[in-house]
GROMACS .gro file of C-alpha atoms in nm:
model
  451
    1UNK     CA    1  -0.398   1.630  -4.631
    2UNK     CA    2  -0.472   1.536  -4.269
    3UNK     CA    3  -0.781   1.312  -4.232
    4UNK     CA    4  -0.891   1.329  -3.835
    5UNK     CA    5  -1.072   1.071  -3.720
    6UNK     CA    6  -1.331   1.079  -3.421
    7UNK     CA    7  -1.148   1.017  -3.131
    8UNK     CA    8  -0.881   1.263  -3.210
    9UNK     CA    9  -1.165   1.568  -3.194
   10UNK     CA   10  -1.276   1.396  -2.809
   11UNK     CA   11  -0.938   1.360  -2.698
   12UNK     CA   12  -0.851   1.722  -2.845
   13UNK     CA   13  -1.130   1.983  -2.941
   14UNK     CA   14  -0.920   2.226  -3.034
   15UNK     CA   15  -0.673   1.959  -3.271
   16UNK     CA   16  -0.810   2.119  -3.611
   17UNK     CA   17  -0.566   2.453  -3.546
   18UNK     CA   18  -0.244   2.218  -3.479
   19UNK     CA   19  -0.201   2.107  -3.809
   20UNK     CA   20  -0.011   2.455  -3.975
   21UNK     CA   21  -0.029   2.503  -4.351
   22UNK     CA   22  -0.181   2.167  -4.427
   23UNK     CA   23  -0.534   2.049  -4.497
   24UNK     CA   24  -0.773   1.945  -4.244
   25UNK     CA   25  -1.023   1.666  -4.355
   26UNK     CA   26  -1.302   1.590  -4.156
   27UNK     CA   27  -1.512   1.266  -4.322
   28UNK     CA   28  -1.896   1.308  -4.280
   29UNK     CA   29  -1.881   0.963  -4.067
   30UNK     CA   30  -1.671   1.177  -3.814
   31UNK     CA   31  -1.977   1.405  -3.794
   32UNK     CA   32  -2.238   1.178  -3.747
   33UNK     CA   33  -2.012   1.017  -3.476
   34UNK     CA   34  -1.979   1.316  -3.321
   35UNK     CA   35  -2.376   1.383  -3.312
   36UNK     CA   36  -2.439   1.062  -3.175
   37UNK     CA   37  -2.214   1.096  -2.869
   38UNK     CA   38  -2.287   1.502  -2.743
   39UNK     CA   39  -2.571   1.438  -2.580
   40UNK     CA   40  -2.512   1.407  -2.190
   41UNK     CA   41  -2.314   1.562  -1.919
   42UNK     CA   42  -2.018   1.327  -1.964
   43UNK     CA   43  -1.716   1.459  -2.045
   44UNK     CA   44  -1.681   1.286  -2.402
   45UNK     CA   45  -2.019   1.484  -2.448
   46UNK     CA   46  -1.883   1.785  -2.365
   47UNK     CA   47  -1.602   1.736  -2.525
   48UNK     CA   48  -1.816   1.636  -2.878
   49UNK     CA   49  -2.055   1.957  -2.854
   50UNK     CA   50  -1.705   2.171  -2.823
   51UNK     CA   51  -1.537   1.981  -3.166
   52UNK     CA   52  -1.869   2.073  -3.346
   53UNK     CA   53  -1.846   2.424  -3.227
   54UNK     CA   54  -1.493   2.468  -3.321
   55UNK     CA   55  -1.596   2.307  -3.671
   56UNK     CA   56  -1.864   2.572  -3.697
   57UNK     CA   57  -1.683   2.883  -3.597
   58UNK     CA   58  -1.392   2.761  -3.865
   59UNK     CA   59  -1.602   2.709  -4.164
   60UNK     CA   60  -1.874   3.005  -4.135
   61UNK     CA   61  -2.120   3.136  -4.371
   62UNK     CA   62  -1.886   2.914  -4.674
   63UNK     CA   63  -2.097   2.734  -4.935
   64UNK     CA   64  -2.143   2.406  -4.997
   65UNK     CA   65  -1.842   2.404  -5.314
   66UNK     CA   66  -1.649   2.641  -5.038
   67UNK     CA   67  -1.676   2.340  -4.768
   68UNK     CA   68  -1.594   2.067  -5.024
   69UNK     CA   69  -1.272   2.284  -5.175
   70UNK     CA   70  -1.149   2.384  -4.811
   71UNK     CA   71  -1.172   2.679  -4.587
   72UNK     CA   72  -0.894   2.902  -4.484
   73UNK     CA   73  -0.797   2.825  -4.160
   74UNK     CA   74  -0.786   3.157  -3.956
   75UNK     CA   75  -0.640   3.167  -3.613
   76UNK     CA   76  -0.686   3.510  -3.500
   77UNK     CA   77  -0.822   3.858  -3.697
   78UNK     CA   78  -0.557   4.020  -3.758
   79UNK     CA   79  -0.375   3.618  -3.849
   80UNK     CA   80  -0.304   3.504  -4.213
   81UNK     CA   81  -0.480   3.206  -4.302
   82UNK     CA   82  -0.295   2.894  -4.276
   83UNK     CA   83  -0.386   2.552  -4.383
   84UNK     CA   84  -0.781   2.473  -4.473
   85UNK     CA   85  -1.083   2.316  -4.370
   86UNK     CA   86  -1.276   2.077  -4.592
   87UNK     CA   87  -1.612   1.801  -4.495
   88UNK     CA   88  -1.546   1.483  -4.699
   89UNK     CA   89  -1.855   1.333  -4.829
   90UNK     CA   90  -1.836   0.932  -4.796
   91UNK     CA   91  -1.740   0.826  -5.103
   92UNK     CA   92  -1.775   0.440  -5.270
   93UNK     CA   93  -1.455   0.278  -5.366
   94UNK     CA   94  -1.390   0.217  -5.678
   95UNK     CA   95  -1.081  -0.088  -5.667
   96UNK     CA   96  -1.091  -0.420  -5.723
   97UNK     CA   97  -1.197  -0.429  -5.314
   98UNK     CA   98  -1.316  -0.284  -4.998
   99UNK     CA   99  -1.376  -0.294  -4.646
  100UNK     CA  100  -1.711  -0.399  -4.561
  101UNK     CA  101  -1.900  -0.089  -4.441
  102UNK     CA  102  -2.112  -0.207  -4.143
  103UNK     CA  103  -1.811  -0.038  -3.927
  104UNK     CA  104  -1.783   0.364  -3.949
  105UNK     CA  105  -1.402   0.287  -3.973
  106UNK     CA  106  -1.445   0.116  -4.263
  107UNK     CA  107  -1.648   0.380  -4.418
  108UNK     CA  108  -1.343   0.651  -4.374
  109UNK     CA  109  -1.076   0.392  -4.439
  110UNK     CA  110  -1.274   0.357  -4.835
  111UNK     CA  111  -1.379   0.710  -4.841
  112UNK     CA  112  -0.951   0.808  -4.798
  113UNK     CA  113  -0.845   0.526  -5.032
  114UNK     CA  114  -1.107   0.673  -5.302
  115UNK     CA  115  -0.948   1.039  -5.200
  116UNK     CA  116  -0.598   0.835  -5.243
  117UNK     CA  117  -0.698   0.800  -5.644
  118UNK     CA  118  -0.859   1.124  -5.682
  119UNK     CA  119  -0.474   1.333  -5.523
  120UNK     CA  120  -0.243   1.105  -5.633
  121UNK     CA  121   0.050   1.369  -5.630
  122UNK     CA  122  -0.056   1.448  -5.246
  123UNK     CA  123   0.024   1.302  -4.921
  124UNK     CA  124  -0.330   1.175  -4.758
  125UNK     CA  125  -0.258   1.078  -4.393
  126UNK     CA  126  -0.509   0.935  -4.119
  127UNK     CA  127  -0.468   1.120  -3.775
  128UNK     CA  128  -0.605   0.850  -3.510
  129UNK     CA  129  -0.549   0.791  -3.134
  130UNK     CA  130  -0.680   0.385  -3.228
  131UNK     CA  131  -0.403   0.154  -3.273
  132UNK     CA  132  -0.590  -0.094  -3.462
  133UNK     CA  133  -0.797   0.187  -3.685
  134UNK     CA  134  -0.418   0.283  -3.788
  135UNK     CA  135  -0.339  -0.062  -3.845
  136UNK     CA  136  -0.620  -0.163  -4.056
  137UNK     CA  137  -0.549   0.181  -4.267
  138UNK     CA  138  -0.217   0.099  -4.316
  139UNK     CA  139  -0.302  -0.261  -4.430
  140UNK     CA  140  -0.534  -0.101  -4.695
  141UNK     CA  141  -0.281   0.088  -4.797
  142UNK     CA  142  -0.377   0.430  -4.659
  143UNK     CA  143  -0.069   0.606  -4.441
  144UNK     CA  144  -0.167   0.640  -4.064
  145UNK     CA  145  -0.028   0.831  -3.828
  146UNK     CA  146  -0.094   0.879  -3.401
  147UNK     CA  147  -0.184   1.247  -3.271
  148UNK     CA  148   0.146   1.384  -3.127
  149UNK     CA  149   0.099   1.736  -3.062
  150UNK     CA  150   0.001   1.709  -2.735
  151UNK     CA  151   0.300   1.486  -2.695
  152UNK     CA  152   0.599   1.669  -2.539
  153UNK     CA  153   0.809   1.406  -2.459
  154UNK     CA  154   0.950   1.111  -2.718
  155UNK     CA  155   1.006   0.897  -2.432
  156UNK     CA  156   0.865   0.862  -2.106
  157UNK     CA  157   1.211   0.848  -1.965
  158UNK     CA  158   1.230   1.221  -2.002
  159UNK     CA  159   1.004   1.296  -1.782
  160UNK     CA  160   1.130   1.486  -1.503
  161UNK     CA  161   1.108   1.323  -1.147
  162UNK     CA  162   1.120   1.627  -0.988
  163UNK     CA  163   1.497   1.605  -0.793
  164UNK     CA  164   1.809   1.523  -0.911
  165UNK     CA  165   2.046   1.238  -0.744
  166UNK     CA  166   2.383   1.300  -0.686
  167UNK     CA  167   2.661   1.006  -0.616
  168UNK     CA  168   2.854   1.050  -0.284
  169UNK     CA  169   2.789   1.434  -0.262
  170UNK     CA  170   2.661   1.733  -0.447
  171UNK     CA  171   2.926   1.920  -0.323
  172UNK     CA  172   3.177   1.741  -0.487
  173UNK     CA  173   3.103   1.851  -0.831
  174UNK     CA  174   3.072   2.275  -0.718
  175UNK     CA  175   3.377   2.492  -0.755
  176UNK     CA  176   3.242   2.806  -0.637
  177UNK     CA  177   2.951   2.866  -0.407
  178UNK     CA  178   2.774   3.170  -0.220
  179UNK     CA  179   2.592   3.116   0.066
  180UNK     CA  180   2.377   3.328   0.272
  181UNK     CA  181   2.154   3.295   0.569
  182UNK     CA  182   1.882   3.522   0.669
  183UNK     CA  183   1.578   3.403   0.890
  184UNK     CA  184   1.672   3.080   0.947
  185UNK     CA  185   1.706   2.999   0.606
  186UNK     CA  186   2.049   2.895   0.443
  187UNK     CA  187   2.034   2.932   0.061
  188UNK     CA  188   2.333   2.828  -0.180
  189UNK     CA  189   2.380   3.049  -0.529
  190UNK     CA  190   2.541   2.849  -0.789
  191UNK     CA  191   2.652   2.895  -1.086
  192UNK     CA  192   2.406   2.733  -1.392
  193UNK     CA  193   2.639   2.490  -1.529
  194UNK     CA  194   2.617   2.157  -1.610
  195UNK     CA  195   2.377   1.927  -1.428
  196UNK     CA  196   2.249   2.238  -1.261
  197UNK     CA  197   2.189   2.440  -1.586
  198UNK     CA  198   1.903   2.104  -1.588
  199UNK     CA  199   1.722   2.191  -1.271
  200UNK     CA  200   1.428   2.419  -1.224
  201UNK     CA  201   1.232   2.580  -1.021
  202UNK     CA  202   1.132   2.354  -0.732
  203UNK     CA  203   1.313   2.056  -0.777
  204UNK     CA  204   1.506   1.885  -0.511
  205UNK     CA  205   1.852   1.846  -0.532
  206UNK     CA  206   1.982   1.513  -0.308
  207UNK     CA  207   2.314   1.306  -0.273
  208UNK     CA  208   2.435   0.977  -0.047
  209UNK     CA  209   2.609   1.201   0.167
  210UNK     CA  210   2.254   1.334   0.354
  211UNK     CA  211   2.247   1.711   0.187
  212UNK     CA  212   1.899   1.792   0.054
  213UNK     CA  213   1.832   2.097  -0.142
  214UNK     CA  214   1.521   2.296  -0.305
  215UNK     CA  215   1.583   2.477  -0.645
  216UNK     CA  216   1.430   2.820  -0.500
  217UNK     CA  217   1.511   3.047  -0.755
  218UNK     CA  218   1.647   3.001  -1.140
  219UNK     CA  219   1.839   3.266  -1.326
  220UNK     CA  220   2.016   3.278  -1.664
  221UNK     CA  221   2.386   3.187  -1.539
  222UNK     CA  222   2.314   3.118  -1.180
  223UNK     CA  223   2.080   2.875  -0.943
  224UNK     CA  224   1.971   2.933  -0.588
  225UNK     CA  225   1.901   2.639  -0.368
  226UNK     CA  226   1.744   2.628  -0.042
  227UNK     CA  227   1.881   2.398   0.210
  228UNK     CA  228   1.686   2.166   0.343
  229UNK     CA  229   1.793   1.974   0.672
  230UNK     CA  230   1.729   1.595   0.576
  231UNK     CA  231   1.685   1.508   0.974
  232UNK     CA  232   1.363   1.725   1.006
  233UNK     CA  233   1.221   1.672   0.676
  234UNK     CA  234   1.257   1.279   0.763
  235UNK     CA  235   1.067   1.334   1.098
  236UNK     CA  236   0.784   1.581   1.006
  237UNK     CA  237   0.489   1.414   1.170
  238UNK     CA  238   0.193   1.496   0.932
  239UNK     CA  239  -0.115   1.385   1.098
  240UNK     CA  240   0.027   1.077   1.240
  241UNK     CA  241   0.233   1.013   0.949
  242UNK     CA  242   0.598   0.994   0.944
  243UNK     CA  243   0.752   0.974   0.595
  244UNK     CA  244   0.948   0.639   0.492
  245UNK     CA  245   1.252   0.753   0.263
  246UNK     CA  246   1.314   1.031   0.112
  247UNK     CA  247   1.139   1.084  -0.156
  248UNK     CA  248   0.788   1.055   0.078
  249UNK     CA  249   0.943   1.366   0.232
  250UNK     CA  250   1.040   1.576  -0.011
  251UNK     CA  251   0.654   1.544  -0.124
  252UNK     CA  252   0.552   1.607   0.180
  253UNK     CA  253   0.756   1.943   0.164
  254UNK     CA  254   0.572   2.057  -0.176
  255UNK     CA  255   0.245   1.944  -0.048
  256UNK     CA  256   0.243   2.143   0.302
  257UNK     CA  257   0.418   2.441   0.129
  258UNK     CA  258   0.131   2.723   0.080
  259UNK     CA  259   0.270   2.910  -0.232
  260UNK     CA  260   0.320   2.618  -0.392
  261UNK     CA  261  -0.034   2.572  -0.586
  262UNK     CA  262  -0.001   2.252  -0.794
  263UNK     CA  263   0.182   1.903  -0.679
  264UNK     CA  264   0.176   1.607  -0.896
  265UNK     CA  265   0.240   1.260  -0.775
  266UNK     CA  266   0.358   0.989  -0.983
  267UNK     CA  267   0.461   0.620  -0.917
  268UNK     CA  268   0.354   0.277  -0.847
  269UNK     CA  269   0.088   0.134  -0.682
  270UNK     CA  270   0.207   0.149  -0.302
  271UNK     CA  271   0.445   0.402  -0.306
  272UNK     CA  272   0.243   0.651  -0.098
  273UNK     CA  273   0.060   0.883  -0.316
  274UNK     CA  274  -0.304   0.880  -0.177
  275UNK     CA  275  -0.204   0.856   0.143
  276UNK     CA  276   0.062   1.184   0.140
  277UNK     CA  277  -0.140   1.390  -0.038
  278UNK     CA  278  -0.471   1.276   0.279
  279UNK     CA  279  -0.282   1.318   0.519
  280UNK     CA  280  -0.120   1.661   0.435
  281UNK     CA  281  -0.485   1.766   0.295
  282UNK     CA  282  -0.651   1.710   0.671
  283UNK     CA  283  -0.387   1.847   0.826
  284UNK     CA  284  -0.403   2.189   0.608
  285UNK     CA  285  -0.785   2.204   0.650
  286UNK     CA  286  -0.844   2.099   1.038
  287UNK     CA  287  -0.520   2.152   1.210
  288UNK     CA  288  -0.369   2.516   1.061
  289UNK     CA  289  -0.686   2.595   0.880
  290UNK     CA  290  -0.508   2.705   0.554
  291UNK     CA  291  -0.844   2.563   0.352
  292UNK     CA  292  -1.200   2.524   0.354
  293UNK     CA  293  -1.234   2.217   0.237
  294UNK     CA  294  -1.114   1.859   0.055
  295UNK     CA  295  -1.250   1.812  -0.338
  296UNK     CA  296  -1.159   1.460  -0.431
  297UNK     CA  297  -1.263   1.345  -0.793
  298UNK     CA  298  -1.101   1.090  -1.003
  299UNK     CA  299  -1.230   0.946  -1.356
  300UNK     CA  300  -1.514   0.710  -1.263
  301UNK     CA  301  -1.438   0.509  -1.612
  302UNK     CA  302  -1.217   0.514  -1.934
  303UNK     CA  303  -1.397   0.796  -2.098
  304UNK     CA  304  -1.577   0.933  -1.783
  305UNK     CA  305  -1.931   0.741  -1.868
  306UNK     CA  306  -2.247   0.844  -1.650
  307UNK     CA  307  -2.248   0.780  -1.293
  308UNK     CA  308  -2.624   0.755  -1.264
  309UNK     CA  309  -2.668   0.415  -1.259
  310UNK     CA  310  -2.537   0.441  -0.875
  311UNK     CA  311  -2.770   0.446  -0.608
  312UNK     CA  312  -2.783   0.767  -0.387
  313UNK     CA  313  -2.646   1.107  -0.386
  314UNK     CA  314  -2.373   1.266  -0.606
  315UNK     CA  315  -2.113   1.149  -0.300
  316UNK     CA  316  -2.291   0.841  -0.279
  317UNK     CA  317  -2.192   0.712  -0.639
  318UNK     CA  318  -1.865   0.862  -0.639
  319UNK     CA  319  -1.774   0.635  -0.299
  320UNK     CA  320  -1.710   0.380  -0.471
  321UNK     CA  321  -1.447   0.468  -0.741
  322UNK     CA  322  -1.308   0.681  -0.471
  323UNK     CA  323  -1.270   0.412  -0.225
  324UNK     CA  324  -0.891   0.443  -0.242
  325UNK     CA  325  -0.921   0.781  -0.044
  326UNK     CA  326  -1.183   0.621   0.203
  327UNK     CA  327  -0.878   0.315   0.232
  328UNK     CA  328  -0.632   0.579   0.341
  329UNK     CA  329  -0.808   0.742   0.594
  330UNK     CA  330  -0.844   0.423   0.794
  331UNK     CA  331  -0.448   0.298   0.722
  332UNK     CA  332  -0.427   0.709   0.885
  333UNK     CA  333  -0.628   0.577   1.200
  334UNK     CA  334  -0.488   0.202   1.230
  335UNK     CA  335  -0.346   0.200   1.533
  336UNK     CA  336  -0.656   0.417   1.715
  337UNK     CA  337  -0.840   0.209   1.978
  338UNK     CA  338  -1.169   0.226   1.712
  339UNK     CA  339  -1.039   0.314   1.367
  340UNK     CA  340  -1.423   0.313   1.294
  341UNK     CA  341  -1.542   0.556   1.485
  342UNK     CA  342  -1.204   0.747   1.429
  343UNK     CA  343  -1.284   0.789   1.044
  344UNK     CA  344  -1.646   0.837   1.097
  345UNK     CA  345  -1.494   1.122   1.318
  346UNK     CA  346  -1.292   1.236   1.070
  347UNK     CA  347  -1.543   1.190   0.780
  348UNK     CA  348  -1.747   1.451   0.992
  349UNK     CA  349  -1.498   1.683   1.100
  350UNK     CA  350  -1.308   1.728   0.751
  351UNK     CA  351  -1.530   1.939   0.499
  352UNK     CA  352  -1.432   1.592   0.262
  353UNK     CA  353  -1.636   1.608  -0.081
  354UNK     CA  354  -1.624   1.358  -0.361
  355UNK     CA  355  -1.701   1.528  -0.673
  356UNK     CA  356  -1.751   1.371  -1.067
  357UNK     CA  357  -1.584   1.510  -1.322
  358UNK     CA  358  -1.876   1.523  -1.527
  359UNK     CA  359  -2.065   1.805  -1.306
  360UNK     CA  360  -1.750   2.003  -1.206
  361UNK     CA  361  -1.718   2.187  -1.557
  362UNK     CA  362  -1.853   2.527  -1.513
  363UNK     CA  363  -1.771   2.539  -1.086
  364UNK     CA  364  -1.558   2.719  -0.937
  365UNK     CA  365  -1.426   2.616  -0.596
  366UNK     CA  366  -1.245   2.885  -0.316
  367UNK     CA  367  -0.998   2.784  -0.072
  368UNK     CA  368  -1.051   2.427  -0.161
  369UNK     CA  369  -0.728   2.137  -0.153
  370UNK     CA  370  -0.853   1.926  -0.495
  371UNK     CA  371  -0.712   1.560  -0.535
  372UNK     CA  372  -0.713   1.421  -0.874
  373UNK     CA  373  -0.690   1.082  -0.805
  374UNK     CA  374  -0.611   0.827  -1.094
  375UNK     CA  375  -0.505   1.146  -1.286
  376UNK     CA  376  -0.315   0.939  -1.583
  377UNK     CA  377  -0.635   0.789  -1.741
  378UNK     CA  378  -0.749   1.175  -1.831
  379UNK     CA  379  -0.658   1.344  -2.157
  380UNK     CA  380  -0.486   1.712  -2.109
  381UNK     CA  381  -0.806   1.883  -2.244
  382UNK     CA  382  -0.982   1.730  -1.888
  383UNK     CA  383  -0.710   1.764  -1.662
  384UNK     CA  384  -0.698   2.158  -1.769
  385UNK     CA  385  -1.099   2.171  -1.753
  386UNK     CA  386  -1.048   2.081  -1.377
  387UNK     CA  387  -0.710   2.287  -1.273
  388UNK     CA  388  -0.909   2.582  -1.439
  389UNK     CA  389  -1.180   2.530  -1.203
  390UNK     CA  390  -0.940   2.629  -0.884
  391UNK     CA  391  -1.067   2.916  -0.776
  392UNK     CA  392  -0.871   3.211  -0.497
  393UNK     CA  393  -0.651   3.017  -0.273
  394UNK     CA  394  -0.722   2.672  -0.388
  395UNK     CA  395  -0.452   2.357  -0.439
  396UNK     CA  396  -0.429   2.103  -0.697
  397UNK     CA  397  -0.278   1.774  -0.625
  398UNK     CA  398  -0.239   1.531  -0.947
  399UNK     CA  399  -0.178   1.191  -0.854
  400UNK     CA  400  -0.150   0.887  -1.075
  401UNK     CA  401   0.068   0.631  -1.224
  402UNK     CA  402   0.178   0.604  -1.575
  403UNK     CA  403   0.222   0.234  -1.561
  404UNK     CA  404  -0.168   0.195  -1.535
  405UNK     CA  405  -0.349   0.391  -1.793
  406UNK     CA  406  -0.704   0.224  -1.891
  407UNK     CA  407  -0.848   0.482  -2.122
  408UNK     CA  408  -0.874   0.310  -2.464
  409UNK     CA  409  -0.715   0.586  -2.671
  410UNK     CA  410  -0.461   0.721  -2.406
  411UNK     CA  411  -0.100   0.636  -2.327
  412UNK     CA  412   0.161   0.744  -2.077
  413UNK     CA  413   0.299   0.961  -2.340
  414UNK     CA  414  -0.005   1.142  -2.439
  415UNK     CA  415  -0.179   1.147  -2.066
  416UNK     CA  416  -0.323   1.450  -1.908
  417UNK     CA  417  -0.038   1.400  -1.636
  418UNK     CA  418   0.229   1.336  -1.848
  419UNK     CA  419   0.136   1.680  -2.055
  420UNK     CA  420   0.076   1.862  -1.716
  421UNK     CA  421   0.412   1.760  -1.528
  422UNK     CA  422   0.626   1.849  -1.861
  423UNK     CA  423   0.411   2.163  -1.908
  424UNK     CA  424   0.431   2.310  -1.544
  425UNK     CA  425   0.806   2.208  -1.470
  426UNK     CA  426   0.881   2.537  -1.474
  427UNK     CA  427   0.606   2.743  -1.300
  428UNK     CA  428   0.715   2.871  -1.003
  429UNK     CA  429   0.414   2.782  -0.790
  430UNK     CA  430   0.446   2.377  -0.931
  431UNK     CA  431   0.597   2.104  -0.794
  432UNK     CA  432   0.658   1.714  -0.926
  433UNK     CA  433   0.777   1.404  -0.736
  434UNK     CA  434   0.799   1.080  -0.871
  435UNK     CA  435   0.770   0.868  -0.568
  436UNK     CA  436   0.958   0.503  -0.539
  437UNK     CA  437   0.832   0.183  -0.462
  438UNK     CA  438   0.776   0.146  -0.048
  439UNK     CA  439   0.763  -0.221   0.037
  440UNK     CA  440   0.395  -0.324   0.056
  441UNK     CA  441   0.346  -0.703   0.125
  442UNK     CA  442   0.532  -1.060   0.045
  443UNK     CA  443   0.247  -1.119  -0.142
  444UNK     CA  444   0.215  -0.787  -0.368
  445UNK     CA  445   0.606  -0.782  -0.399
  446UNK     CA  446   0.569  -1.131  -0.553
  447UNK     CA  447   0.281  -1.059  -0.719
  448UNK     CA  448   0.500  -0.739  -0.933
  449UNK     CA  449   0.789  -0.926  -0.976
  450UNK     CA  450   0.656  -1.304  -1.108
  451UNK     CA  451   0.326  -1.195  -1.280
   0.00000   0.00000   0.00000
């Protein structure tokens, strides 16, 4: 039996279907939690009213002794049932002590250890993205467990960075290759062996020797890459900015490429995210025109809370938590005689729109460039309510670093961006870089490497 508590249903509507042939439990506490919390356009809201929903749909016209025996689960009409549904009333416990119940987590911690003496011969676990909820389960003596379907990886490590580094050079380790050039382009099939049967579609290939190469196309038993001269990818000017290793350009490459559709950026503060994706978005919307216009929305707090107590307009309150973007454009415009009135120019000229997440459910934007900006503090049930709002001919660029995740019930394993890069690594209109440090200042350096 699977007890899920609150947060799991916010962080995953749609978590009472991932649980197969077992039994769902979901304690009347969880309920009124979830009443209290759907009303509102914030996303937890949104994502409450959708749990409730799903809850509904699952348990149907059943009766009361139906509810409290479990439901079949059914996952499509012409699906078997699999697993149940079941509401657990709160129940006193009956031991020689409990956990004071002033605290709803107390209340399902009792209710599951009086379920514990009731189904002795069955395994009662407590699904819950709170550390310390799982903690003070366990010290009861109730078994707790995280929420890892959503988790594809078992170590961050894993995560691809979106090229693959080579020692002296690539070509060292190829026995046969095929190369052909037509239109200026000189493309390299492979065979799909060893480190290369690793590599897909879009990731960069580099060594020490200078060679740079794009995975263009992936096949059963062979790989084409794309060469890539490192000399003009390093000097690609992109609205004043030049890249600063490597890595800067190779981003650069995915982010300026039109069939490429979604580019996530990870890596730490400093290493040239925000400033990459800016720069390449003003350039695609003023300069060629491939766009319309710039959405840039980020998560204003941990569980996207209301943004009304701003001042101003919609843009207005999102200024603020978007102030890294606003801190870009004038490190863009530095060196002009007035960066002021350069960025106010800018500001004017670039169809730039700052957008919260809590009014974009529902839209639908055209030809648009969208920046997710702090993209690691969302779960993957928001990050996929945004990407689903790109409409015809619209971009997504993820950016966000794993090391910095401030959403209570989130960690780099289970964030939206984590889920998305492992999830997209092999569409063919994706792309991921994980960007490295670029020296900042004495101070900062300092700051990372004694504090």
């Amino acid at each position: 039996m699977y007890v899920l508590d609150t947060n799991v249903l916010i962080h995953d509507p749609n978590a009472l279907l991932n649980f197969e042939e077992h039994d769902v439990i979901i304690p009347m506490t969880v309920l009124e939690e979830l009443d209290s919390l759907k009303s509102g356009k914030q996303a937890v809201a949104a994502d409450c009213r959708q749990a409730i929903r799903n809850i509904d749909k699952l348990l149907g016209d059943a009766s009361p002794g139906e509810i409290e025996k479990g439901v079949p689960i059914v996952r499509g009409k012409k699906a078997e049932p699999l697993g149940a549904l079941s509401i657990l009333m709160s129940t006193d416990y009956q031991g020689n002590h409990g956990l004071p119940e002033h605290l709803n987590d107390n209340k399902i911690i009792n209710t599951l250890a009086a379920l514990q003496t009731r189904h002795k011969s069955r395994d009662i676990i407590l699904v819950s993205k709170d550390i310390n909820m799982r903690l003070k389960a366990r010290g009861f003596g109730v078994e707790a467990q995280d929420y890892h379907n959503d988790m594809l990886l078992d170590d961050i490590d894993l995560l691809p960075k979106g090229y693959k580094e080579f020692p002296n050079s690539f070509w060292d380790t190829i026995e046969k290759v095929e190369t052909i050039q037509r239109e200026g382009i000189t493309e390299h099939i492979l065979r799909r062996e060893g480190d290369l049967a690793k590599l897909t579609i879009n990731e960069f290939v580099i060594d020490e020797q200078g060679f740079v190469g794009k995975v263009s196309d992936v096949g059963e038993d062979k790989i084409v890459i794309r060469d890539l001269h490192q000399h003009d990818l390093m000097h690609e000017e992109v609205w004043g900015l030049v890249p600063r290793d490597i890595y800067q350009a190779i981003a650069l490459n995915l982010l300026l490429d039109p069939d490429i559709h979604l580019v996530n950026l990870t890596g730490s503060a400093g290493s040239g995210k925000t400033i990459l994706a800016l720069a390449a978005c003003i350039e695609m919307t003023v300069a060629s025109k491939l766009y319309k216009r710039i959405i840039a929305t980020r998560s204003t707090q941990g569980l996207d809370e209301d943004i009304g107590f701003l001042p101003g307009t919609e843009a207005e309150k999102m200024e603020p938590w978007l102030g890294a973007i606003v801190d870009n454009l004038e490190a863009l415009h530095e060196d002009d005689e007035n960066m002021t009135a350069s960025v106010d120019y800018i500001l004017s000229k670039v169809p730039l729109h700052f957008k919260s997440m809590n009014y974009i459910r529902g839209r639908s934007f055209q030809h648009s460039l969208i920046i997710i900006d702090e993209s690691q503090n969302l779960t993957p049930h928001q990050i996929k309510t945004i990407i689903t709002r790109a409409g015809n001919g619209s971009k997504v660029i993820c950016l966000g670093n794993l090391a910095q995740i401030d959403t209570p019930y989130l960690s780099a394993l289970s964030s939206g961006l984590t889920y998305m890069t492992e999830r997209f690594k092999s569409f063919s209109h994706g792309g991921h870089i994980h960007l490295q440090g670029v020296p900042r200042s004495v101070l900062a350096e300092y700051a990372e490497a004694n504090l």
